[in-house]
Amino acid sequence: MSYKYFPKQTNEDGTKEYRTVIRLSDNAIIPIDNNNTDYKEVLAWIDEGNTISSPDE
Amino acid sequence: MGILTRTIANNLGENPNPGANYRNFLINGSMVFFRRGQSFTSNGYTADRWTMDESTDGAVTVSQTSDVPAGIGIKNALKIDVTTADTSIAANQYCGLTQFIEGQNMTKLNYGTANAENMMLSFWVKSNKTGIYCVRFVKEAGDETRYETPIEYTINASNTWEKKNISLSPTAGGTALITASAGAIKQNANAGFRIQFTHAVGTDYQATNNTWVAGSNKMGTTNSVNLLDSTSNEWYLTGVQLEMGTSTTSFEHLPEDVELTRCQRYYQFEDGSVGNGGTSHATPSLDFTIAVNYRLAPAMRVAPTVTISGTNAQYNSSNVAVSANINTVSATMWHYGRKQTGSGSAIYGVEYSDIKFNAEL
């Protein structure tokens, strides 16, 4: 399993942040939300030493 | 006065057919909703809220059936059909059907205190393979400790629907784990409890019947049968109810629209297409967005994972595909599309189809 960030989104104050990551196996859009079950898997994957790839801008 | 007395008595709980009061901690216990499909050969969600996990050398097909017990007002059941046999389950292999329950829906149990309540699990089951099966009960860890116990039940007669009742004591096995503070169920929208009907349990995952222990994967006992030992084997389940108390009540028949709404908190989908098109700009300085705002109703448990299985396209004014760069998802809304800046011609439209929103536990 591997992931990449979706491009950063602009907040109301003009700052930008990542809000979702893409699961590359099926292009699922996973919100960066600690209560989302799929994002918990992303966090576990990161704990194993992996890194989310940068987005296609 | 006699009529008045009887009315009061009924209000005090003598009604043998109580109305809906959401006493069932489980959702879709009547297996009426199979919104992801009618038949499944892979692990994952099958009937709404019920997920299959089969890790043996065999294989099963899970499907919805109208083969149900007579006279209980239920029209569907879940069927597990063994399609590849595994006559020798390895130590680390298992097979089971699970439902997770949100912790915040189990507040009244008072787990983690001396006043922790008893629960009753009732269900209808049928199989050609008789013998001892198990249900695994899991108090999820939350910020505390995960506790588990398997409890045995017996299918006595082949190919005959049988009603089973299982009592789950907070002190099962003479333990005091659930009644101590670490036995608390975390009161939030994450998994707080789990039940799993198991069909094969390797020795690594066997534990003492009806006894809470700390740890994980206590799926069955040494007595557990192996349903997967023959391709002739089938197992059916419906009318599943988990409720607080020391005695069971009749299955709680919620209106289907209510049951559907409860399922939609965890999974929604759009079979058709959604899109936004027809806008075209061609100016030296572009700064506009074409996107879809897809409202999720009811609100989902958390911001869901979104999967687009069909069309996933954004086009510019020359009908050339461009990538999406707008994407925000919450429990109530999915906002997705393309923001175009710079100069030159702008995008023409966006279209998406066969979209799934998954907020399962």
CSV table of C-alpha atoms in Angstrom, one decimal, chain B residues 114-253:
chain,number,residue,atom,x,y,z
B,114,ALA,CA,-19.1,-1.7,39.5
B,115,ASN,CA,-22.5,-1.1,38.0
B,116,ALA,CA,-21.6,-2.6,34.6
B,117,GLU,CA,-24.7,-4.2,33.0
B,118,ASN,CA,-25.3,-7.6,31.6
B,119,MET,CA,-26.0,-8.0,27.9
B,120,MET,CA,-28.0,-10.6,25.9
B,121,LEU,CA,-27.3,-11.7,22.4
B,122,SER,CA,-30.1,-13.4,20.6
B,123,PHE,CA,-30.1,-14.7,17.0
B,124,TRP,CA,-31.5,-17.2,14.6
B,125,VAL,CA,-29.0,-19.6,13.0
B,126,LYS,CA,-29.1,-22.6,10.7
B,127,SER,CA,-26.4,-24.9,9.3
B,128,ASN,CA,-26.1,-28.4,8.0
B,129,LYS,CA,-23.0,-28.7,10.2
B,130,THR,CA,-24.0,-29.2,13.8
B,131,GLY,CA,-21.8,-28.7,16.8
B,132,ILE,CA,-20.3,-26.0,18.9
B,133,TYR,CA,-19.7,-22.6,17.4
B,134,CYS,CA,-18.6,-19.4,19.1
B,135,VAL,CA,-19.4,-15.7,19.3
B,136,ARG,CA,-16.5,-13.4,20.1
B,137,PHE,CA,-17.2,-10.4,22.2
B,138,VAL,CA,-14.7,-7.5,22.3
B,139,LYS,CA,-14.6,-4.5,24.5
B,140,GLU,CA,-12.4,-2.3,22.4
B,141,ALA,CA,-9.5,-0.6,24.0
B,142,GLY,CA,-10.2,3.1,23.4
B,143,ASP,CA,-7.7,4.7,25.7
B,144,GLU,CA,-7.8,1.7,28.0
B,145,THR,CA,-7.4,-2.0,27.6
B,146,ARG,CA,-9.0,-4.3,25.1
B,147,TYR,CA,-10.9,-7.2,26.7
B,148,GLU,CA,-12.3,-10.2,24.9
B,149,THR,CA,-14.2,-13.4,25.5
B,150,PRO,CA,-15.5,-16.1,23.2
B,151,ILE,CA,-18.9,-17.7,24.2
B,152,GLU,CA,-20.0,-21.0,22.8
B,153,TYR,CA,-23.4,-21.9,21.3
B,154,THR,CA,-24.5,-25.2,19.8
B,155,ILE,CA,-26.3,-25.9,16.6
B,156,ASN,CA,-28.2,-29.0,17.5
B,157,ALA,CA,-30.2,-30.0,14.4
B,158,SER,CA,-29.0,-30.1,10.9
B,159,ASN,CA,-30.6,-27.7,8.4
B,160,THR,CA,-33.1,-26.3,11.0
B,161,TRP,CA,-33.5,-22.7,12.1
B,162,GLU,CA,-32.7,-22.4,15.8
B,163,LYS,CA,-33.0,-19.4,18.1
B,164,LYS,CA,-30.0,-18.9,20.3
B,165,ASN,CA,-29.6,-16.7,23.4
B,166,ILE,CA,-26.3,-15.9,24.9
B,167,SER,CA,-25.8,-14.0,28.2
B,168,LEU,CA,-22.7,-11.8,28.5
B,169,SER,CA,-21.9,-11.0,32.1
B,170,PRO,CA,-19.5,-8.1,32.9
B,171,THR,CA,-17.9,-10.5,35.3
B,172,ALA,CA,-17.8,-13.5,33.0
B,173,GLY,CA,-15.5,-16.2,34.3
B,174,GLY,CA,-15.4,-14.6,37.7
B,175,THR,CA,-13.3,-11.7,36.4
B,176,ALA,CA,-13.3,-8.1,37.4
B,177,LEU,CA,-11.8,-6.6,34.3
B,178,ILE,CA,-15.0,-5.0,32.9
B,179,THR,CA,-16.0,-3.6,36.2
B,180,ALA,CA,-12.6,-1.9,36.8
B,181,SER,CA,-11.8,1.5,35.3
B,182,ALA,CA,-9.9,0.0,32.3
B,183,GLY,CA,-13.1,-1.8,31.3
B,184,ALA,CA,-14.7,1.5,30.3
B,185,ILE,CA,-16.0,1.9,26.8
B,186,LYS,CA,-14.7,5.1,25.3
B,187,GLN,CA,-17.7,7.4,24.7
B,188,ASN,CA,-17.0,8.6,21.1
B,189,ALA,CA,-17.8,7.8,17.5
B,190,ASN,CA,-15.0,5.2,17.3
B,191,ALA,CA,-15.5,1.5,17.8
B,192,GLY,CA,-16.3,0.7,21.4
B,193,PHE,CA,-17.5,-2.9,21.1
B,194,ARG,CA,-17.5,-5.7,18.6
B,195,ILE,CA,-19.2,-9.0,18.1
B,196,GLN,CA,-17.9,-11.7,15.7
B,197,PHE,CA,-19.6,-14.9,14.7
B,198,THR,CA,-16.7,-17.3,14.1
B,199,HIS,CA,-16.7,-20.3,11.7
B,200,ALA,CA,-13.1,-21.6,12.0
B,201,VAL,CA,-10.6,-20.7,14.7
B,202,GLY,CA,-6.9,-21.7,14.7
B,203,THR,CA,-5.3,-22.6,18.0
B,204,ASP,CA,-3.5,-19.2,18.3
B,205,TYR,CA,-7.0,-17.6,18.6
B,206,GLN,CA,-8.6,-20.0,21.1
B,207,ALA,CA,-9.4,-19.1,24.7
B,208,THR,CA,-11.5,-20.1,27.6
B,209,ASN,CA,-15.2,-20.1,27.1
B,210,ASN,CA,-17.1,-17.2,28.7
B,211,THR,CA,-14.2,-15.6,30.4
B,212,TRP,CA,-13.0,-12.1,29.9
B,213,VAL,CA,-9.2,-11.7,29.2
B,214,ALA,CA,-7.0,-8.9,28.2
B,215,GLY,CA,-5.5,-9.2,24.7
B,216,SER,CA,-6.8,-9.8,21.2
B,217,ASN,CA,-8.1,-12.4,18.8
B,218,LYS,CA,-9.9,-14.6,21.3
B,219,MET,CA,-12.2,-15.9,18.6
B,220,GLY,CA,-13.2,-19.3,19.8
B,221,THR,CA,-12.6,-22.3,22.1
B,222,THR,CA,-11.0,-25.7,21.6
B,223,ASN,CA,-14.5,-27.0,21.0
B,224,SER,CA,-15.1,-24.8,18.0
B,225,VAL,CA,-16.2,-26.6,14.8
B,226,ASN,CA,-14.6,-25.9,11.5
B,227,LEU,CA,-17.4,-24.9,9.1
B,228,LEU,CA,-14.9,-24.8,6.3
B,229,ASP,CA,-14.1,-28.5,6.3
B,230,SER,CA,-16.4,-29.2,3.4
B,231,THR,CA,-17.9,-27.5,0.4
B,232,SER,CA,-21.2,-28.9,1.4
B,233,ASN,CA,-21.4,-26.6,4.4
B,234,GLU,CA,-23.6,-23.6,4.7
B,235,TRP,CA,-24.4,-21.3,7.6
B,236,TYR,CA,-27.3,-18.9,7.9
B,237,LEU,CA,-27.9,-16.0,10.3
B,238,THR,CA,-30.7,-13.4,10.9
B,239,GLY,CA,-32.6,-11.7,13.7
B,240,VAL,CA,-29.4,-10.7,15.5
B,241,GLN,CA,-30.1,-8.6,18.6
B,242,LEU,CA,-27.6,-7.4,21.3
B,243,GLU,CA,-29.4,-5.7,24.2
B,244,MET,CA,-28.9,-4.7,27.8
B,245,GLY,CA,-30.4,-6.9,30.5
B,246,THR,CA,-30.5,-10.5,31.7
B,247,SER,CA,-33.3,-11.7,29.5
B,248,THR,CA,-34.0,-11.3,25.8
B,249,THR,CA,-36.9,-9.6,24.1
B,250,SER,CA,-38.4,-10.2,20.7
B,251,PHE,CA,-36.5,-8.9,17.8
B,252,GLU,CA,-36.9,-5.1,17.4
B,253,HIS,CA,-38.4,-4.4,14.0
